[in-house]
PDB file of C-alpha atoms in Angstrom:
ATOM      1  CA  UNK A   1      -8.462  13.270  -1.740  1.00  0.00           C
ATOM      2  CA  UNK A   2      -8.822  14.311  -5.145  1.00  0.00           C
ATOM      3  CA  UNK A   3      -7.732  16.374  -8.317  1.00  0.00           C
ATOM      4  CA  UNK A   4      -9.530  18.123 -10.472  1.00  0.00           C
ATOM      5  CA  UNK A   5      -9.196  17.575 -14.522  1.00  0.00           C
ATOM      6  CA  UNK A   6     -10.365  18.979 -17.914  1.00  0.00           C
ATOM      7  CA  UNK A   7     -14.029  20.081 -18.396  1.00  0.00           C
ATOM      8  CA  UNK A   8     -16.574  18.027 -19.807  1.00  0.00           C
ATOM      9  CA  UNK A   9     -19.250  19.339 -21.820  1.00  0.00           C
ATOM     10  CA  UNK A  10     -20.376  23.116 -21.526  1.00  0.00           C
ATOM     11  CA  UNK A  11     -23.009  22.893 -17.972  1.00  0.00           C
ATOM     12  CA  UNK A  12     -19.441  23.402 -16.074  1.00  0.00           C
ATOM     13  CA  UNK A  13     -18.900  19.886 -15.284  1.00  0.00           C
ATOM     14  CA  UNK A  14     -14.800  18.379 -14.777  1.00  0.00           C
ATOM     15  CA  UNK A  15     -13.264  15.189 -15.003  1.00  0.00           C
ATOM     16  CA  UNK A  16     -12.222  14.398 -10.926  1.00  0.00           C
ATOM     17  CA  UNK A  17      -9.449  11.761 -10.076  1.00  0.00           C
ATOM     18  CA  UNK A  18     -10.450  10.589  -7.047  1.00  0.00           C
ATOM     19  CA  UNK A  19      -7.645   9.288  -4.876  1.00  0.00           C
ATOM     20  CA  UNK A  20      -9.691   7.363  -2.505  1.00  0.00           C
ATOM     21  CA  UNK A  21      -9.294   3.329  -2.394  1.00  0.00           C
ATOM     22  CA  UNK A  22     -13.929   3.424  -3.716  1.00  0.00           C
ATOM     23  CA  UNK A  23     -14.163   6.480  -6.113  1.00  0.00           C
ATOM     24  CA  UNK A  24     -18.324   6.220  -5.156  1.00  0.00           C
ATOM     25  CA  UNK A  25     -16.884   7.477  -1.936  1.00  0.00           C
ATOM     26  CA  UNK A  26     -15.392  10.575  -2.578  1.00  0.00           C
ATOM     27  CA  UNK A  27     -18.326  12.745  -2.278  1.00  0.00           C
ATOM     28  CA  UNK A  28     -18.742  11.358   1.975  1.00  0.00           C
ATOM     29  CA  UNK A  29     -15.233  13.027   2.751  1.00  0.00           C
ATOM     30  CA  UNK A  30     -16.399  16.829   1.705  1.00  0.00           C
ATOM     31  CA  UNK A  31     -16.853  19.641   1.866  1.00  0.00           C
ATOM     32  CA  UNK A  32     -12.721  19.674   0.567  1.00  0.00           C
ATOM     33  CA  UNK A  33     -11.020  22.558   0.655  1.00  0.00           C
ATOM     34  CA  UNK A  34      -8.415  23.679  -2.249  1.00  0.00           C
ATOM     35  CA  UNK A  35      -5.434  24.790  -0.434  1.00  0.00           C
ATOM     36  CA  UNK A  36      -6.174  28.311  -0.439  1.00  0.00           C
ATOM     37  CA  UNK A  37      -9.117  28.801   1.717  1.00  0.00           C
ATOM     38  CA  UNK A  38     -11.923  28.228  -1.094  1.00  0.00           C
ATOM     39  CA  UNK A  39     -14.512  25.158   0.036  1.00  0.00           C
ATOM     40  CA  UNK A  40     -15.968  22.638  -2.487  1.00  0.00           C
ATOM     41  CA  UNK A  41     -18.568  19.939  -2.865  1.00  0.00           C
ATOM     42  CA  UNK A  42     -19.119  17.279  -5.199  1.00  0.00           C
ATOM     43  CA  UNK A  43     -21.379  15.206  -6.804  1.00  0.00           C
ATOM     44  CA  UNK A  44     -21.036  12.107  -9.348  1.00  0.00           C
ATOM     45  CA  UNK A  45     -23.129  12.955 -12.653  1.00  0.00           C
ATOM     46  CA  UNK A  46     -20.876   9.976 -14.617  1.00  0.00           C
ATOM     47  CA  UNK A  47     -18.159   7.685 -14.022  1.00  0.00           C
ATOM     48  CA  UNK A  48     -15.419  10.020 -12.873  1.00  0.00           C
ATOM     49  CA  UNK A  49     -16.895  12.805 -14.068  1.00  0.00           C
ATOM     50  CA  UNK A  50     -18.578  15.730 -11.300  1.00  0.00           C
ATOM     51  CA  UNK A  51     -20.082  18.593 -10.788  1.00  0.00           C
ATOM     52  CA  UNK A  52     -18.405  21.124  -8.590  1.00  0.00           C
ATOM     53  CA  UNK A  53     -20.001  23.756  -6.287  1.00  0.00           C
ATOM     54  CA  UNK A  54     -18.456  26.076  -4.146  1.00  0.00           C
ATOM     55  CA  UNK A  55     -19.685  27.052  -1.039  1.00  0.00           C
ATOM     56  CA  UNK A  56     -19.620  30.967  -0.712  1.00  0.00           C
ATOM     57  CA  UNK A  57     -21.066  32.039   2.961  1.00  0.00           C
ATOM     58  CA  UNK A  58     -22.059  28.031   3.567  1.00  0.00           C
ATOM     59  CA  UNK A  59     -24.189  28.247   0.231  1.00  0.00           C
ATOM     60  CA  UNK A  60     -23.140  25.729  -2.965  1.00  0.00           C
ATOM     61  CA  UNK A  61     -22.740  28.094  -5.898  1.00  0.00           C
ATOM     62  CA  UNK A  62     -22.350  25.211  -8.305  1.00  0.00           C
ATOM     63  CA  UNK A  63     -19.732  25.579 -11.223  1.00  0.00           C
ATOM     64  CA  UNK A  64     -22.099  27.013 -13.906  1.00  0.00           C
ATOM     65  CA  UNK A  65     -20.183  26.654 -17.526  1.00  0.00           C
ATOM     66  CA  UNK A  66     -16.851  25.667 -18.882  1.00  0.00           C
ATOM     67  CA  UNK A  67     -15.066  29.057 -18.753  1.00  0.00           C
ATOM     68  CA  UNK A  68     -15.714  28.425 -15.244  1.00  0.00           C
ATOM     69  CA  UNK A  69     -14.688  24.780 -15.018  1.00  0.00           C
ATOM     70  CA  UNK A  70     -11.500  25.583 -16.923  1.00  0.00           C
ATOM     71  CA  UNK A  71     -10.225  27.843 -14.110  1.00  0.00           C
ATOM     72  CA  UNK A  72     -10.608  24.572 -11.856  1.00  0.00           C
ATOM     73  CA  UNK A  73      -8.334  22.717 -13.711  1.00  0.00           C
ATOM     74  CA  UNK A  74      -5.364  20.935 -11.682  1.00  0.00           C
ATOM     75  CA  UNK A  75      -7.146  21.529  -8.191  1.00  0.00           C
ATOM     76  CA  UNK A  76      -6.589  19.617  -5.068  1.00  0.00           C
ATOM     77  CA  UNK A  77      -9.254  18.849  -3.180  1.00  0.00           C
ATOM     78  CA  UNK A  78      -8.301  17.853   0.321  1.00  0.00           C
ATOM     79  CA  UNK A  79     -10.664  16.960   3.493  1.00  0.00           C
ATOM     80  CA  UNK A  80      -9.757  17.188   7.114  1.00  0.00           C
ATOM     81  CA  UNK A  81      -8.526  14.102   8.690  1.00  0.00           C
ATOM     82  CA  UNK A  82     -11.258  13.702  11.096  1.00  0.00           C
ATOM     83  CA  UNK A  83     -14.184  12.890   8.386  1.00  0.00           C
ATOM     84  CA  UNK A  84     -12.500   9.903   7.760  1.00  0.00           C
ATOM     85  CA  UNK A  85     -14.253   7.056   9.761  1.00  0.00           C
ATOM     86  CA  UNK A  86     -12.326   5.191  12.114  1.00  0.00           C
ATOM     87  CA  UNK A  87     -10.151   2.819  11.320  1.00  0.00           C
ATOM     88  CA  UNK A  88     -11.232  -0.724  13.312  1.00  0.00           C
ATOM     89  CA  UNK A  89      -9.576  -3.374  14.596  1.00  0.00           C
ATOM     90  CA  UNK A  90      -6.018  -4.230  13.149  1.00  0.00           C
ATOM     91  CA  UNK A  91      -6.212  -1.625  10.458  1.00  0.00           C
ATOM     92  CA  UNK A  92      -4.750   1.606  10.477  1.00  0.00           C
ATOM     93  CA  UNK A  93      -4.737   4.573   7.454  1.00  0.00           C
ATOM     94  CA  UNK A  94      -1.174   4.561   6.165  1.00  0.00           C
ATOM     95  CA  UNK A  95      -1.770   8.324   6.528  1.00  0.00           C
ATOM     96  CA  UNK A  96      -1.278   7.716  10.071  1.00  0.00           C
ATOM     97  CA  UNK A  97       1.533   4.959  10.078  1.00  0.00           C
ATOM     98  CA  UNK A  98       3.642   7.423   7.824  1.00  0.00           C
ATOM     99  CA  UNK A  99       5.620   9.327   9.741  1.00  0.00           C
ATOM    100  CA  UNK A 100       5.690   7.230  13.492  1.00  0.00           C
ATOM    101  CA  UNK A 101       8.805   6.927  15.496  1.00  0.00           C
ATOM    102  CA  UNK A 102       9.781   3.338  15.138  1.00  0.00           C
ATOM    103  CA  UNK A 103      11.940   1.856  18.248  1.00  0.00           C
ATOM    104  CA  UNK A 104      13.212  -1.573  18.951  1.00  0.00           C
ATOM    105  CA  UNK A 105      12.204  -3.701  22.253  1.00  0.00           C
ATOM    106  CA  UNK A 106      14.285  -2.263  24.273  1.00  0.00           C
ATOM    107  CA  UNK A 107      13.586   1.074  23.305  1.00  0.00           C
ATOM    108  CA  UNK A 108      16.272   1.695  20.640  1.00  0.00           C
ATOM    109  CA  UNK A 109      15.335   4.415  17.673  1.00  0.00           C
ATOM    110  CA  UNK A 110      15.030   2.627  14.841  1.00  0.00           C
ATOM    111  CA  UNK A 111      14.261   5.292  12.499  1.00  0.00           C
ATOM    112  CA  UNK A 112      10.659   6.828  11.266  1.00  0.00           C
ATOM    113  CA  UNK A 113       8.496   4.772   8.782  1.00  0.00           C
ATOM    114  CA  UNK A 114       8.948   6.269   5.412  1.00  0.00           C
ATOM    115  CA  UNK A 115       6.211   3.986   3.345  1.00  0.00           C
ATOM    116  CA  UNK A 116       4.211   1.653   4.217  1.00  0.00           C
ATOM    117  CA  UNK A 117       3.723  -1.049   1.155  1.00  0.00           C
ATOM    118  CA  UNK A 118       1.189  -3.431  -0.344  1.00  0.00           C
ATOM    119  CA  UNK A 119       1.947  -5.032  -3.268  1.00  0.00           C
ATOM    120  CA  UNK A 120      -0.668  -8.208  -2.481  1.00  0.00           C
ATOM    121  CA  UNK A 121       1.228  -9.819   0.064  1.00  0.00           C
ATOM    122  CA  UNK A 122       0.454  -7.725   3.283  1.00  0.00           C
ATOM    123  CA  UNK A 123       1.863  -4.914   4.045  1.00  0.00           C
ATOM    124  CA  UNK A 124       5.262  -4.049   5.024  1.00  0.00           C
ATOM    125  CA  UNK A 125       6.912  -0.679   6.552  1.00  0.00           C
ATOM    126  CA  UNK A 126       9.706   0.826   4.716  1.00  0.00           C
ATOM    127  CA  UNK A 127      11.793   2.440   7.971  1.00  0.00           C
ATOM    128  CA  UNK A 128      15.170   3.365   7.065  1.00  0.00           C
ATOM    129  CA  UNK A 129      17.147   1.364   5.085  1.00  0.00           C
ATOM    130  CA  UNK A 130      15.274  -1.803   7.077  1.00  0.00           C
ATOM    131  CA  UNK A 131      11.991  -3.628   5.513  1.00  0.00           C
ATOM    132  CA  UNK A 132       9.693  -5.329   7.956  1.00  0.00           C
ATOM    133  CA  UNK A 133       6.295  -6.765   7.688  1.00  0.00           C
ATOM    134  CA  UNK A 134       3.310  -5.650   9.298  1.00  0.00           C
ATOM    135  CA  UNK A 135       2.796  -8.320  11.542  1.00  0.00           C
ATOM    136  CA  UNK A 136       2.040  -9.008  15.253  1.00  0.00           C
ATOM    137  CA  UNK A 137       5.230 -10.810  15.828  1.00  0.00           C
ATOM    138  CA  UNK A 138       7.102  -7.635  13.995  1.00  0.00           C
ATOM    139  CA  UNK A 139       5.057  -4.893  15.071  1.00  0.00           C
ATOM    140  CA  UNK A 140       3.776  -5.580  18.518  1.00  0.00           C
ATOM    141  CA  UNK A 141       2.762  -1.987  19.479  1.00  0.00           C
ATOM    142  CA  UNK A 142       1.193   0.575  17.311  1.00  0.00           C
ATOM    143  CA  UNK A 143       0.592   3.822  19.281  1.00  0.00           C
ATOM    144  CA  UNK A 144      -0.800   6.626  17.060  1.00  0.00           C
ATOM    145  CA  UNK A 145      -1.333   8.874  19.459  1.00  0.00           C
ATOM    146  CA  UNK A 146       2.193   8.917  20.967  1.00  0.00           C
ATOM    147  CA  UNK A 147       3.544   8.820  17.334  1.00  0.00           C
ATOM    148  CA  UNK A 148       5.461   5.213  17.895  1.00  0.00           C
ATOM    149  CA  UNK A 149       5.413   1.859  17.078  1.00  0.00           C
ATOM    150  CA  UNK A 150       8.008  -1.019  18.740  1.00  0.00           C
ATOM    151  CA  UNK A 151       9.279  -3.240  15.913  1.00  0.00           C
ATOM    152  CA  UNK A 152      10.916  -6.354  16.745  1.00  0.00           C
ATOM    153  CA  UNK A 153      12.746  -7.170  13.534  1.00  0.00           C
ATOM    154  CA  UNK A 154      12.781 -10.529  12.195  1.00  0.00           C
ATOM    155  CA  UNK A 155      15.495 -13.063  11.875  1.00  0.00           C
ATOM    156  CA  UNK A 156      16.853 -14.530   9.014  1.00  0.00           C
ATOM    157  CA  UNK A 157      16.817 -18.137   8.178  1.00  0.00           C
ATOM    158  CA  UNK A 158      20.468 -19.561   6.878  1.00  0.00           C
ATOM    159  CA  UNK A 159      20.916 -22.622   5.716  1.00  0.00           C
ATOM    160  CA  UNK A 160      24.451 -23.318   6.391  1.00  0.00           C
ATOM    161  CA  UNK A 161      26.596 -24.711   3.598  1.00  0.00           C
ATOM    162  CA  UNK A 162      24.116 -23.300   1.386  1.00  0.00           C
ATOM    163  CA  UNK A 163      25.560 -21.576  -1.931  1.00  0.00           C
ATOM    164  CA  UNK A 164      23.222 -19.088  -2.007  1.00  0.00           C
ATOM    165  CA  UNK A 165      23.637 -17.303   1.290  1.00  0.00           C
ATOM    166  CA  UNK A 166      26.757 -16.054   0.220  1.00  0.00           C
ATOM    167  CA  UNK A 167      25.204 -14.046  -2.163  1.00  0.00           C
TER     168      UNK A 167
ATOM    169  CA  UNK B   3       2.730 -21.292 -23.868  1.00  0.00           C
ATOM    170  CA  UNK B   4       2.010 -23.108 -20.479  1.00  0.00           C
ATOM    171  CA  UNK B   5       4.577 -25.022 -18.589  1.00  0.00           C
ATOM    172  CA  UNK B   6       3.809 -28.514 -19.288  1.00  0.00           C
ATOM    173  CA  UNK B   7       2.379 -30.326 -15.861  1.00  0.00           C
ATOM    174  CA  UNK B   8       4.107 -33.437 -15.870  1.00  0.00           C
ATOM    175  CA  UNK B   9       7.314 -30.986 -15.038  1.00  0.00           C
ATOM    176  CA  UNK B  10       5.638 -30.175 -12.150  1.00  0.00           C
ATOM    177  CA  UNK B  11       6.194 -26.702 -10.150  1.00  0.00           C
ATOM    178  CA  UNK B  12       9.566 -25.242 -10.769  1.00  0.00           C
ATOM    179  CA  UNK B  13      10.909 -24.337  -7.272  1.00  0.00           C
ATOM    180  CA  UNK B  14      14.454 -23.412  -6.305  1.00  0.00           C
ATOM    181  CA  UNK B  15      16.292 -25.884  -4.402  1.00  0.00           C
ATOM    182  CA  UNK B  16      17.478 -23.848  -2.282  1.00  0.00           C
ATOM    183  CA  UNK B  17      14.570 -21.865  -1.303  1.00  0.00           C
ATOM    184  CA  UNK B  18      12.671 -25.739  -0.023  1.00  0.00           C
ATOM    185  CA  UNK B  19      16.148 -26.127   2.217  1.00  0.00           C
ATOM    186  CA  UNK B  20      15.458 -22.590   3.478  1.00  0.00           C
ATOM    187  CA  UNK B  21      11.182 -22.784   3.945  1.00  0.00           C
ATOM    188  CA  UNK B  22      11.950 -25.855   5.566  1.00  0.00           C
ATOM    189  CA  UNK B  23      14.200 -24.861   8.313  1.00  0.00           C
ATOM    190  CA  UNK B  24      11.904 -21.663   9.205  1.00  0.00           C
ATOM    191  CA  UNK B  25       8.859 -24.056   9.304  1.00  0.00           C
ATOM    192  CA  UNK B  26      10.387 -26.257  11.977  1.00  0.00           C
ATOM    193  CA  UNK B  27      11.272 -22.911  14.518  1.00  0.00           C
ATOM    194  CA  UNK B  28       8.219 -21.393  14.562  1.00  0.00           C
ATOM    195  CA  UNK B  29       9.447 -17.948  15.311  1.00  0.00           C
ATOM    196  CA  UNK B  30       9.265 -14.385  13.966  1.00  0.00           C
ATOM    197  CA  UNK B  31      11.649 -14.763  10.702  1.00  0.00           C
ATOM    198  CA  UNK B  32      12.172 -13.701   7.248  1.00  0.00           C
ATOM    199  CA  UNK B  33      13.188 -15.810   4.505  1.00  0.00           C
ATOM    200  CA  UNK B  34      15.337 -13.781   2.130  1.00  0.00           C
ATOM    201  CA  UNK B  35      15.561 -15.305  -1.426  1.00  0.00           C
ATOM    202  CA  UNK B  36      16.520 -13.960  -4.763  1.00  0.00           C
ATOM    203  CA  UNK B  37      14.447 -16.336  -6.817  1.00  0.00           C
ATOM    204  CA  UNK B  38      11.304 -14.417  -8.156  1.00  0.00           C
ATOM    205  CA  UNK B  39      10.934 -17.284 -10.662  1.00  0.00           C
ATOM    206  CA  UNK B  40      10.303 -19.830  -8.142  1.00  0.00           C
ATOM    207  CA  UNK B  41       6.495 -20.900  -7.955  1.00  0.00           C
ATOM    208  CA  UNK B  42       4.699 -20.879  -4.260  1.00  0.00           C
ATOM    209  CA  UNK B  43       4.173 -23.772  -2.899  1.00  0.00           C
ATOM    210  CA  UNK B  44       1.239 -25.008  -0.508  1.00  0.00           C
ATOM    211  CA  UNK B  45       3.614 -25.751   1.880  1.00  0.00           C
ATOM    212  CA  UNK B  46       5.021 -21.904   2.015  1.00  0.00           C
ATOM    213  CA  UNK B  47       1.716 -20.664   3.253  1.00  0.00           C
ATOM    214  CA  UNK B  48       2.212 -19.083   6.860  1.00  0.00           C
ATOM    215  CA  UNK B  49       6.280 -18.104   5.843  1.00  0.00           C
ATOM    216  CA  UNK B  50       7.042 -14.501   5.153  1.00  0.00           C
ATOM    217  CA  UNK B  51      10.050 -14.402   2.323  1.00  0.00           C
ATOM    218  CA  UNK B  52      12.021 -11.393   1.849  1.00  0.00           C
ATOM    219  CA  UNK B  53      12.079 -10.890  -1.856  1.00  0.00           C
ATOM    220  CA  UNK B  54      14.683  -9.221  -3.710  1.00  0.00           C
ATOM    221  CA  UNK B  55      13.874  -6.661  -6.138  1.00  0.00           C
ATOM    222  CA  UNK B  56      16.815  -5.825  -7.343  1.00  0.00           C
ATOM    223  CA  UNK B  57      16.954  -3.195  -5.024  1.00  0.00           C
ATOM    224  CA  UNK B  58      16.066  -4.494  -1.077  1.00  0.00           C
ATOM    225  CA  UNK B  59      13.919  -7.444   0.310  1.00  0.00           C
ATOM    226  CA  UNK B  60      10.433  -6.967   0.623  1.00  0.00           C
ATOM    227  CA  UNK B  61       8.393  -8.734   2.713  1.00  0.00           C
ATOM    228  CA  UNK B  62       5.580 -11.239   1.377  1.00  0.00           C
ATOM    229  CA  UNK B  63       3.926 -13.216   3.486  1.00  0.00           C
ATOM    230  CA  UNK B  64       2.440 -16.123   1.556  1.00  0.00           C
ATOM    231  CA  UNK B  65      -1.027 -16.662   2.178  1.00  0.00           C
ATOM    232  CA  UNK B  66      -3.655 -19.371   0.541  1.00  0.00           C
ATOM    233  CA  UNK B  67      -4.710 -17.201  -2.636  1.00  0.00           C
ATOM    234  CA  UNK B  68      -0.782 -16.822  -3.684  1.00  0.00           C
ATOM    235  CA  UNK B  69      -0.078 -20.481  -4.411  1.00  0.00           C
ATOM    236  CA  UNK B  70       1.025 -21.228  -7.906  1.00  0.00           C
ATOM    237  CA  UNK B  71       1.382 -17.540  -7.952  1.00  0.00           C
ATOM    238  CA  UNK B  72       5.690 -16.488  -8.900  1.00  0.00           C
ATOM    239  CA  UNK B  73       7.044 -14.750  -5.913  1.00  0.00           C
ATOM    240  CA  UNK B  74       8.352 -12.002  -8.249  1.00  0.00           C
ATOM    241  CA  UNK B  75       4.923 -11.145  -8.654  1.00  0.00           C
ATOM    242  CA  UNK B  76       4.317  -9.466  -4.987  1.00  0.00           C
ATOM    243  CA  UNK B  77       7.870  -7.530  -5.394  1.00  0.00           C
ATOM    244  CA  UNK B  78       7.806  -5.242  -8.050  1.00  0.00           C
ATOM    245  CA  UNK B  79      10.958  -3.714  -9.490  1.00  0.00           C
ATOM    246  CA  UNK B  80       9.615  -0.046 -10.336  1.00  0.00           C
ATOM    247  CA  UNK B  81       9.235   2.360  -7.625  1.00  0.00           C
ATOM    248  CA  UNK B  82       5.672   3.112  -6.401  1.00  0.00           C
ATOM    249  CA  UNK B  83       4.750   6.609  -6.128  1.00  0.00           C
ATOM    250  CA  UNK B  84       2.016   7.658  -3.700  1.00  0.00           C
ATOM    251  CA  UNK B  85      -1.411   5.412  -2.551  1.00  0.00           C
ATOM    252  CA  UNK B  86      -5.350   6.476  -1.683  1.00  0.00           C
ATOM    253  CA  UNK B  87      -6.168   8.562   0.171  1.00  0.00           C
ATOM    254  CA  UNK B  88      -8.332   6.347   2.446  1.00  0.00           C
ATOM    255  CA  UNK B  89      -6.352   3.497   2.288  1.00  0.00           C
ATOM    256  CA  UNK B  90      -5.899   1.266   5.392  1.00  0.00           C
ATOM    257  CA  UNK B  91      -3.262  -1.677   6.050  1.00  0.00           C
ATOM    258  CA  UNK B  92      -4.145  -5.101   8.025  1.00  0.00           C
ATOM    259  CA  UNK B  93      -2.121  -5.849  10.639  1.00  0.00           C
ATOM    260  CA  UNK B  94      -1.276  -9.669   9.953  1.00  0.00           C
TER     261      UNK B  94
END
């Protein structure tokens, strides 16, 4: 969800990059555990800057100076899936739509979706070597739980005659 | 500077023989086109285009906000590394 940078100041406070789509709400996914069995929280004191405490026997021993906070530097901070709040509707965490089994119609593998990307003009699934947008008409079935999705690739408009389609 | 507006829109001829002929069918297609230069029209709105990036053909599809917007501009050329965390994506 997040990584930790350089210190700030000598109270024990970092510079966090928060990885989350509102930065404000980073602190709602915790406590975030570091990969090794050590559990944080965090607090905002500044614009992207926090103050770290970690939570020895369920009690937030916060990070108290910089010799401290320097020891925290380069830290991921990660948080279980299940604090994140449900997705509604038509929207699903690309989190989840990494990794599905795509198949065709009639059941065909297509592959597994790679990436799903945005770039401002809806998104689109990266499966394979084939690019299709996440639409109804392409992507009729989305079924987390069984890990698949049916994708009913589109077809391509030619113009015969038309230079341009040869290339 | 600005293009000058008596000009008008600069648009690909091709690419108004090919948004034309996927208007008419009304079915799940893609529209792949090479021209990033080519402006979006209002009547593109509703069309997904497959846009080449010099690489593969991603999918835009063109909504209201995008007119007079380049269609190179939703298909970058540099690879994207990683997204948020949190982040969700709309089924359209």
């Amino acid at each position: 969800m997040g990584v930790v940078g350089r210190p700030h100041g000598v109270r024990g406070l970092l510079h966090v990059h928060s990885y989350t789509a509102d930065p404000a709400d980073l602190p709602a996914y915790g406590p975030f555990e570091d990969g090794r069995g050590r559990r944080f929280s965090l607090r905002w004191r500044g614009e992207g800057i926090a103050e770290l405490s970690e939570l020895i026997d369920g009690r937030p021993v916060p990070v108290a100076d910089r010799s401290q906070a320097e020891k925290l530097v380069n830290l991921s901070l990660y948080a279980d899936r299940d604090r994140l709040p449900p997705a509604g509707g038509d929207e699903f965490y690309l989190a989840d739509l990494i990794g599905l089994q795509a198949v065709g119609a009639d059941g065909t593998p297509l592959g597994q979706v790679d990436a799903v990307h945005d770039y401002g003009a809806g998104a689109s699934l990266e499966i394979g070597a084939l690019f299709v947008p996440f639409t109804r008409a392409a992507v009729p079935v989305v079924d987390i739980a069984a890990g698949r999705i049916t994708v009913v690739p589109p077809d391509e408009i030619v113009v015969p005659g038309r230079a341009d389609d040869a290339a | 500077m600005a293009r000058s507006v008596w000009k008008g829109p600069f648009v690909d001829g091709y690419l108004l023989n090919k948004a034309e002929a996927s208007r008419g069918s009304g079915r799940n297609e893609i529209i792949k086109i090479w021209t990033r230069r080519s402006t979006i029209l209002p009547q593109f709105v509703g069309l997904t285009f497959g846009v080449y990036n010099g690489h593969k053909f991603l999918p835009v599809q063109v909504n209201e906000n995008m007119v007079g917007h380049k269609f190179g501009e939703f298909s970058p050329t540099r690879t994207f590394h990683g997204h948020s965390a949190d982040k969700k994506a709309r089924r359209g």
